[in-house]
mmCIF file of C-alpha atoms in Angstrom:
data_model
loop_
_atom_site.group_PDB
_atom_site.id
_atom_site.type_symbol
_atom_site.label_atom_id
_atom_site.label_comp_id
_atom_site.label_asym_id
_atom_site.label_seq_id
_atom_site.Cartn_x
_atom_site.Cartn_y
_atom_site.Cartn_z
ATOM 1 C CA MET A 28 16.579 -117.885 -114.398
ATOM 2 C CA ILE A 29 19.003 -120.578 -113.419
ATOM 3 C CA ASN A 30 17.915 -122.922 -110.844
ATOM 4 C CA LYS A 31 20.186 -122.594 -107.801
ATOM 5 C CA ASN A 32 19.891 -126.295 -107.007
ATOM 6 C CA THR A 33 21.852 -127.051 -110.141
ATOM 7 C CA ILE A 34 24.858 -124.803 -109.148
ATOM 8 C CA SER A 35 28.307 -125.970 -107.728
ATOM 9 C CA ALA A 36 30.752 -123.260 -106.763
ATOM 10 C CA PHE A 37 34.517 -123.066 -107.093
ATOM 11 C CA VAL A 38 36.742 -120.396 -105.576
ATOM 12 C CA LEU A 39 40.021 -119.862 -107.565
ATOM 13 C CA CYS A 40 42.684 -119.316 -104.790
ATOM 14 C CA GLY A 41 45.212 -117.892 -107.053
ATOM 15 C CA GLY A 42 48.449 -119.045 -108.341
ATOM 16 C CA LYS A 43 51.894 -117.998 -107.158
ATOM 17 C CA SER A 44 50.570 -114.447 -105.944
ATOM 18 C CA SER A 45 53.985 -113.101 -106.975
ATOM 19 C CA ARG A 46 52.591 -109.529 -107.386
ATOM 20 C CA MET A 47 51.226 -109.689 -103.892
ATOM 21 C CA GLY A 48 54.228 -111.127 -102.365
ATOM 22 C CA THR A 49 52.211 -113.494 -100.186
ATOM 23 C CA GLU A 50 49.486 -116.067 -100.539
ATOM 24 C CA LYS A 51 46.684 -113.863 -101.834
ATOM 25 C CA GLY A 52 43.696 -115.819 -100.253
ATOM 26 C CA PHE A 53 45.109 -115.154 -96.730
ATOM 27 C CA VAL A 54 45.497 -111.420 -97.260
ATOM 28 C CA ASN A 55 43.272 -109.507 -94.689
ATOM 29 C CA TYR A 56 40.723 -106.994 -95.675
ATOM 30 C CA LYS A 57 38.509 -105.325 -93.184
ATOM 31 C CA GLY A 58 38.909 -108.209 -90.709
ATOM 32 C CA ASN A 59 38.535 -111.122 -93.141
ATOM 33 C CA SER A 60 40.839 -112.826 -95.497
ATOM 34 C CA PHE A 61 40.237 -112.539 -99.193
ATOM 35 C CA ILE A 62 39.041 -116.222 -99.379
ATOM 36 C CA GLU A 63 36.627 -115.655 -96.576
ATOM 37 C CA TRP A 64 35.004 -112.792 -98.514
ATOM 38 C CA SER A 65 34.617 -115.175 -101.468
ATOM 39 C CA ILE A 66 33.310 -118.018 -99.440
ATOM 40 C CA LYS A 67 30.690 -115.886 -97.502
ATOM 41 C CA ALA A 68 29.534 -114.387 -100.899
ATOM 42 C CA ILE A 69 28.678 -117.826 -102.425
ATOM 43 C CA GLU A 70 27.549 -119.860 -99.315
ATOM 44 C CA PRO A 71 24.030 -118.622 -99.547
ATOM 45 C CA PHE A 72 23.507 -120.225 -102.894
ATOM 46 C CA THR A 73 25.064 -123.638 -102.760
ATOM 47 C CA SER A 74 26.519 -126.095 -100.256
ATOM 48 C CA ASN A 75 28.545 -127.642 -103.020
ATOM 49 C CA ILE A 76 31.790 -125.443 -102.727
ATOM 50 C CA LYS A 77 35.357 -126.374 -103.532
ATOM 51 C CA LEU A 78 38.489 -124.381 -103.343
ATOM 52 C CA VAL A 79 40.773 -124.682 -106.408
ATOM 53 C CA THR A 80 44.313 -124.880 -104.961
ATOM 54 C CA GLY A 81 47.100 -127.201 -104.236
ATOM 55 C CA ASN A 82 48.013 -125.383 -101.065
ATOM 56 C CA LYS A 83 47.018 -127.432 -97.961
ATOM 57 C CA ASP A 84 46.921 -124.312 -95.795
ATOM 58 C CA TYR A 85 43.370 -123.858 -97.270
ATOM 59 C CA GLU A 86 42.309 -127.166 -95.321
ATOM 60 C CA GLN A 87 41.350 -124.908 -92.309
ATOM 61 C CA PHE A 88 38.143 -124.222 -94.309
ATOM 62 C CA PRO A 89 35.335 -126.791 -94.245
ATOM 63 C CA TYR A 90 35.490 -127.347 -98.088
ATOM 64 C CA PRO A 91 37.313 -129.766 -100.217
ATOM 65 C CA LEU A 92 40.379 -128.705 -102.031
ATOM 66 C CA LEU A 93 40.723 -129.347 -105.837
ATOM 67 C CA LYS A 94 44.125 -129.404 -107.218
ATOM 68 C CA ASP A 95 44.641 -128.365 -110.890
ATOM 69 C CA ASP A 96 44.614 -131.356 -113.142
ATOM 70 C CA ILE A 97 47.353 -129.593 -115.183
ATOM 71 C CA GLU A 98 49.442 -127.190 -113.314
ATOM 72 C CA GLU A 99 50.780 -123.783 -114.440
ATOM 73 C CA LYS A 100 47.762 -123.199 -116.683
ATOM 74 C CA GLY A 101 46.166 -120.291 -114.776
ATOM 75 C CA PRO A 102 42.487 -119.651 -114.437
ATOM 76 C CA ALA A 103 41.751 -121.564 -117.721
ATOM 77 C CA GLY A 104 43.362 -124.590 -116.104
ATOM 78 C CA ALA A 105 41.519 -124.236 -113.011
ATOM 79 C CA ILE A 106 38.164 -123.980 -114.887
ATOM 80 C CA PHE A 107 39.164 -127.018 -117.002
ATOM 81 C CA THR A 108 39.859 -129.033 -113.779
ATOM 82 C CA ALA A 109 36.545 -128.068 -112.208
ATOM 83 C CA LEU A 110 34.439 -128.841 -115.132
ATOM 84 C CA LYS A 111 36.215 -132.117 -115.689
ATOM 85 C CA THR A 112 35.715 -133.285 -112.151
ATOM 86 C CA ASN A 113 32.235 -131.942 -111.564
ATOM 87 C CA THR A 114 28.722 -133.079 -112.715
ATOM 88 C CA SER A 115 26.523 -129.989 -112.026
ATOM 89 C CA ASP A 116 24.874 -128.310 -114.956
ATOM 90 C CA TRP A 117 26.033 -124.961 -113.708
ATOM 91 C CA ASN A 118 29.366 -124.000 -112.093
ATOM 92 C CA LEU A 119 29.957 -120.787 -110.373
ATOM 93 C CA PHE A 120 33.485 -119.571 -110.552
ATOM 94 C CA LEU A 121 34.783 -116.768 -108.289
ATOM 95 C CA SER A 122 38.428 -115.550 -108.016
ATOM 96 C CA CYS A 123 39.663 -114.943 -104.489
ATOM 97 C CA ASP A 124 41.135 -111.456 -105.481
ATOM 98 C CA MET A 125 37.831 -109.527 -105.148
ATOM 99 C CA PRO A 126 37.874 -108.726 -101.430
ATOM 100 C CA GLY A 127 34.463 -106.845 -100.616
ATOM 101 C CA ILE A 128 32.345 -108.881 -102.862
ATOM 102 C CA LEU A 129 29.004 -109.617 -101.268
ATOM 103 C CA PRO A 130 26.161 -112.200 -101.614
ATOM 104 C CA TRP A 131 23.717 -109.737 -103.331
ATOM 105 C CA ILE A 132 26.166 -109.690 -106.138
ATOM 106 C CA ILE A 133 26.149 -113.299 -106.661
ATOM 107 C CA GLU A 134 22.303 -113.186 -106.430
ATOM 108 C CA TYR A 135 22.550 -110.501 -109.190
ATOM 109 C CA LEU A 136 24.588 -112.596 -111.323
ATOM 110 C CA ILE A 137 22.479 -115.638 -110.998
ATOM 111 C CA THR A 138 19.169 -113.727 -111.485
ATOM 112 C CA ASN A 139 20.397 -111.990 -114.551
ATOM 113 C CA ALA A 140 22.269 -114.926 -116.057
ATOM 114 C CA ASP A 141 21.008 -116.404 -119.481
ATOM 115 C CA PRO A 142 20.075 -119.907 -119.028
ATOM 116 C CA GLN A 143 20.455 -120.490 -122.827
ATOM 117 C CA ALA A 144 24.123 -119.156 -122.841
ATOM 118 C CA SER A 145 27.144 -121.344 -121.974
ATOM 119 C CA VAL A 146 28.717 -118.583 -119.832
ATOM 120 C CA SER A 147 27.341 -115.521 -118.026
ATOM 121 C CA PHE A 148 29.778 -113.223 -116.249
ATOM 122 C CA LEU A 149 29.849 -109.747 -114.532
ATOM 123 C CA ASN A 150 30.720 -106.673 -116.500
ATOM 124 C CA GLU A 151 31.043 -103.075 -115.307
ATOM 125 C CA ALA A 152 31.522 -100.089 -117.618
ATOM 126 C CA GLY A 153 32.972 -102.184 -120.295
ATOM 127 C CA ARG A 154 35.416 -104.250 -118.047
ATOM 128 C CA ASP A 155 34.775 -107.862 -118.003
ATOM 129 C CA TYR A 156 34.951 -110.168 -114.952
ATOM 130 C CA PRO A 157 34.910 -113.657 -116.284
ATOM 131 C CA LEU A 158 36.037 -114.868 -112.904
ATOM 132 C CA ALA A 159 32.812 -113.914 -111.481
ATOM 133 C CA GLY A 160 30.709 -116.089 -113.745
ATOM 134 C CA LEU A 161 28.399 -118.950 -114.244
ATOM 135 C CA TYR A 162 29.803 -121.687 -116.616
ATOM 136 C CA HIS A 163 27.609 -124.503 -118.027
ATOM 137 C CA GLN A 164 29.188 -128.047 -118.077
ATOM 138 C CA LYS A 165 28.939 -128.082 -121.846
ATOM 139 C CA CYS A 166 32.014 -125.647 -121.938
ATOM 140 C CA LEU A 167 34.354 -128.483 -121.034
ATOM 141 C CA PRO A 168 35.330 -129.603 -124.572
ATOM 142 C CA VAL A 169 36.154 -125.921 -125.474
ATOM 143 C CA PHE A 170 38.398 -125.706 -122.366
ATOM 144 C CA SER A 171 40.034 -128.993 -122.970
ATOM 145 C CA GLU A 172 40.827 -128.059 -126.610
ATOM 146 C CA ALA A 173 42.285 -124.640 -125.315
ATOM 147 C CA ILE A 174 44.486 -126.303 -122.822
ATOM 148 C CA LYS A 175 45.868 -128.803 -125.345
ATOM 149 C CA LYS A 176 46.747 -125.996 -127.769
ATOM 150 C CA GLY A 177 48.123 -123.698 -125.087
ATOM 151 C CA ASN A 178 45.569 -120.906 -125.578
ATOM 152 C CA LEU A 179 45.145 -119.799 -121.992
ATOM 153 C CA ARG A 180 43.767 -116.395 -122.321
ATOM 154 C CA LEU A 181 40.283 -116.623 -120.763
ATOM 155 C CA MET A 182 38.341 -114.081 -122.923
ATOM 156 C CA LYS A 183 39.819 -115.702 -126.038
ATOM 157 C CA ILE A 184 38.591 -119.009 -124.951
ATOM 158 C CA LEU A 185 35.056 -117.594 -124.214
ATOM 159 C CA GLU A 186 34.946 -116.160 -127.745
ATOM 160 C CA LYS A 187 34.411 -119.640 -128.779
ATOM 161 C CA VAL A 188 31.046 -120.060 -126.743
ATOM 162 C CA ASP A 189 27.951 -118.174 -126.538
ATOM 163 C CA PHE A 190 28.244 -115.812 -123.510
ATOM 164 C CA LYS A 191 26.256 -113.065 -121.782
ATOM 165 C CA ARG A 192 27.699 -110.058 -120.027
ATOM 166 C CA VAL A 193 25.687 -109.314 -116.979
ATOM 167 C CA GLU A 194 26.034 -105.535 -116.658
ATOM 168 C CA MET A 195 26.728 -104.017 -113.243
ATOM 169 C CA PRO A 196 25.692 -100.442 -112.431
ATOM 170 C CA ALA A 197 28.917 -98.283 -112.479
ATOM 171 C CA SER A 198 28.075 -97.157 -108.905
ATOM 172 C CA GLN A 199 28.829 -100.688 -107.830
ATOM 173 C CA LYS A 200 32.365 -100.876 -109.171
ATOM 174 C CA ARG A 201 33.932 -100.799 -105.681
ATOM 175 C CA PHE A 202 32.765 -104.339 -105.108
ATOM 176 C CA LEU A 203 34.472 -105.746 -107.991
ATOM 177 C CA ASN A 204 37.952 -104.422 -107.505
ATOM 178 C CA ASN A 205 40.609 -107.021 -108.390
ATOM 179 C CA VAL A 206 43.402 -106.729 -105.889
ATOM 180 C CA ASN A 207 46.816 -108.219 -107.037
ATOM 181 C CA THR A 208 49.330 -105.980 -105.247
ATOM 182 C CA LYS A 209 49.865 -104.386 -101.873
ATOM 183 C CA GLU A 210 49.581 -100.965 -103.417
ATOM 184 C CA GLU A 211 46.154 -101.954 -104.845
ATOM 185 C CA LEU A 212 45.019 -103.107 -101.498
ATOM 186 C CA GLU A 213 46.176 -100.000 -99.891
ATOM 187 C CA HIS A 214 44.273 -97.964 -102.418
ATOM 188 C CA LEU A 215 41.057 -99.911 -101.850
ATOM 189 C CA ILE A 216 41.233 -99.546 -98.049
ATOM 190 C CA ASN A 217 41.636 -95.939 -98.476
ATOM 191 C CA THR A 218 38.687 -95.288 -100.807
ATOM 192 C CA GLN A 219 36.165 -98.003 -100.103
ATOM 193 C CA HIS A 220 33.026 -97.497 -98.197
ATOM 194 C CA GLU A 221 32.395 -99.417 -95.125
ATOM 195 C CA ASP A 222 30.981 -102.748 -96.143
ATOM 196 C CA SER A 223 30.862 -105.932 -94.118
ATOM 197 C CA LEU A 224 30.233 -109.533 -94.673
#
């Protein structure tokens, strides 16, 4: 099991949010913004939390902002920036477009992660969630090379490292829904069970 004391956490606050039509992290779901769901999910496990964004509106939260070292590189660029600037062995990455995610899911990921693998991330019914994952610092050279070559597809990058899929029961899929559009948010609101922070 991975030692929680060796973990730093990064919330990826999203890019242009063009499909949502507004800054995704501030969209409300059940009384809390997307970013608040992400923060509350990881706070029990580390105090070393950073928000990966260049948007100063996120300064309202008590965590440092980390601007992408190289802009317009998507999640791969955000992970590269975090690994480059951090010194922790393990780095927890969580995107802010998974409203409803709860601390027990992060606990499940940490408990079932493979400490010998470079990356462990959640998977549910064959669907990968690489932005709900633990990345070891040794991944930095792989991400650096990918950024240089413009190979930005995250799962393609992860094919170059040893990784573990942490399987989630299909019954828990509702906690892992990615929400990128207003229509997806409306569907989530209409179908989700009542969960709270």
